[in-house]
Amino acid sequence: AHGLDGGLRDEIEELLITADIGVVLTARILDDLSAWAAKNNVNPAEGTLRIKESLLSILEESEGAISAVDAPPAVVLVLGVNGTGKTTTIAKIAHDLTEHGKSVILAAGDTFRDAAVEQLTVWGDRLGVEVVSQKQGADPAAVAFDALVRAQTRGIDYLFVDTAGRLHTKYNLMEELKKIKRVLGDRMPAAPHETLLVLDAGIGQNNIAQAKKFHEEVGITGIVLTKLDGSAKGGAIFPLFADLRIPIKYIGVGEGADDLMPFDRHQFVEALFS
Amino acid sequence: AISDKFNTIFSKVRGRARLSEENISEALREIRLALLEADVNFKVVKSFTASVRDKALGTEVTPRVTPGQQFIKIVHDELVGLLGIEGEGLSLSGPSPAVIMLVGLVGSGKTTTAGKLALHLSKKSRNTLMVAADTMRPAARNQLVSIGQRIGIEVFSNDREQSPNRICADALSYASKKGVDTVIIDTAGRLAVDEQLMGELAALKRAIAPREVLLVADSMSGQDAVTVAAKFHEALGLTGVILTKLDGDTRGGAALSIKAVSGAPIKFAGVGEKLEDLMPFEPGRMATRILG
Ligand SMILES: Nc1nc2c(ncn2[C@@H]2O[C@H](COP(=O)(O)OP(=O)(O)OP(=O)(O)O)[C@@H](O)[C@H]2O)c(=O)[nH]1
Ligand SMILES: Nc1nc2c(ncn2[C@@H]2O[C@H](COP(=O)(O)OP(=O)(O)OP(=O)(O)O)[C@@H](O)[C@H]2O)c(=O)[nH]1
Ligand SMILES: [Mg+2]
Ligand SMILES: [Mg+2]
């Protein structure tokens, strides 16, 4: 039959909205589907395929690996709001790199939160990588600087700078982040080569506000979407990418060092429908 | 703000004596949009707008109020009613110690909230003990111990014990000996869909018979908040909810989703990273925030 069946339309709307894709993009996808259905014979399978294609096209060029560099160390600054999985993500990427024979150093740039340095140190011990840290309350920019000097001295391939979780709405904390970035750049002009924003897939539309603000203030070169081993779909990444076009480099799928996968837009779209 | 949108919609209704199907249908669409943008769950929005429609139809427009203001009041009141009562505190009466169990998703703010609650209770002269029952996360015990030192409240911890059940059993007998009247258990974060870990949490609950089982939930949560709340409630029987990170700019619609699906009262709001940053939950303020 021609035209989009009302029941099917409602079903698709619920699927997209409950995946956190948001009202605006959902409406656009449904309008496109209706227009197409008006001119074609549609069955649910074809309708679903059409939607998957729409979603895939939104995510064109959304994939990408961590930047390679001419002269080591490649400096990766990791940031994001509280509890998204920054520290654990650093451990996972470091693990992946060391498995591929790269040398890694971690900078314990969260000098604020209780036992943040200890947490990263445990990971460093588990992975056999050095962790550069100072005492609680130290200037995170100073820790980042020390770690960079250390990495340069030792000829290390990758330096990851962990930072304290911070809400994007907090002026002083955003200024602190800018200072860390500036201090790295003063020491090594190309640094940080990668600035990764870690987003939690269980968060809703606020992921978009977070990405916009962090990008505006610090400049984001890549996104890691965590906790995709849960039931949340992380669909806010669609309107986010459509607007900001920041590539998604990895997804987090668990609490262990191996629970990291490169972002694959086909798998991501398929997962929405499972 | 949404009230401006309604003044425009209802300006066409001026001079009408009652809110009717035709003049509220556009307003209902706006409400639906606002709530979805605020992360309220799809199904919860459906039933909410249906209730608002039923309440609004046939309502007489009060002379000194615009129809738009009238409609907003209906929506706001309905939202406040669903979000729960103001100042519903902890129910701790009964045999000592009263055990409070904190549960929730990974990274939602449980460990920090344990400290906040402990500080809050110490100000009410309760003799509190915190228990580091997260044996999974690297340096989780250190985190709670450090929090305890910061506020001068004792933490029961055992680096050599891997079983949360054993740690809690030992902590409770320690608490009885020391005359502690309140025990706060910090549990490991987990995914609601992890059946094994949810089963372990249910077993822990059965073993310690807590007076309060509080879901610590991130206020920025999206549509999945209903699944999380439903599964935790189904497994444990939640007695309350604490919403965290309300110091951000999220509209916080997850509050409505969580309340709607679990019925558990939202008791506190986490409004910052410091241990002082805990406030009683205010449904009126939350309703305004959600509507945007
Ligand atoms: N299931 C699951 N848990 C994760 C994932 N990533 C991180 N976690 C867990 O989420 C919690 C928070 O992780 P952290 O690495 O401490 O997060 P963070 O962003 O560094 O937190 P702050 O520094 O406090 O802002 C921990 O319990 C992690 O084990 C993931 O992909 N899946
Ligand atoms: N801004 C803000 N940050 C908060 C709030 N509550 C907790 N946090 C932060 O959120 C992050 C996670 O807090 P934790 O207490 O480690 O969370 P958790 O639930 O114990 O994490 P897991 O044990 O890994 O599941 C930390 O950076 C906290 O400082 C809050 O109300 N506001
Ligand atoms: Mg961290
Ligand atoms: Mg914890």
Short mmCIF file of N, CA and C and ligand atoms in Angstrom, two decimals, chain A residues 83 85-88 110 113 116 119 162-165, chain B residues 137, ligand 3:
data_model
loop_
_atom_site.label_atom_id
_atom_site.label_comp_id
_atom_site.label_asym_id
_atom_site.label_seq_id
_atom_site.Cartn_x
_atom_site.Cartn_y
_atom_site.Cartn_z
N GLY A 83 31.52 11.49 36.08
CA GLY A 83 31.05 10.11 36.09
C GLY A 83 30.83 9.46 34.73
N GLY A 85 33.01 8.21 32.62
CA GLY A 85 33.90 7.10 32.30
C GLY A 85 35.24 7.52 31.74
N LYS A 86 35.69 8.74 32.04
CA LYS A 86 36.96 9.25 31.50
C LYS A 86 38.15 8.40 31.94
N THR A 87 38.28 8.20 33.26
CA THR A 87 39.43 7.50 33.81
C THR A 87 39.49 6.06 33.28
N THR A 88 38.35 5.39 33.28
CA THR A 88 38.28 4.02 32.80
C THR A 88 38.57 3.96 31.30
N ASP A 110 43.32 14.69 37.56
CA ASP A 110 42.20 14.97 38.47
C ASP A 110 42.81 15.06 39.85
N ARG A 113 39.06 15.20 43.02
CA ARG A 113 38.12 14.23 43.57
C ARG A 113 38.80 13.22 44.49
N ALA A 116 40.94 10.00 43.22
CA ALA A 116 41.03 10.00 41.75
C ALA A 116 42.42 9.56 41.31
N GLN A 119 42.81 5.85 41.88
CA GLN A 119 42.09 5.07 40.86
C GLN A 119 42.92 4.92 39.59
N ASP A 162 44.37 12.75 32.17
CA ASP A 162 43.05 12.60 32.80
C ASP A 162 42.71 13.90 33.48
N THR A 163 41.44 14.29 33.44
CA THR A 163 41.03 15.51 34.12
C THR A 163 39.82 15.21 35.01
N ALA A 164 39.57 16.08 35.95
CA ALA A 164 38.42 15.91 36.85
C ALA A 164 37.13 16.10 36.06
N GLY A 165 36.11 15.34 36.43
CA GLY A 165 34.80 15.57 35.83
C GLY A 165 34.36 16.98 36.16
N ARG B 137 35.25 -1.58 41.89
CA ARG B 137 35.86 -0.42 41.23
C ARG B 137 37.23 -0.09 41.83
MG MG C 3 37.87 10.19 36.62
#
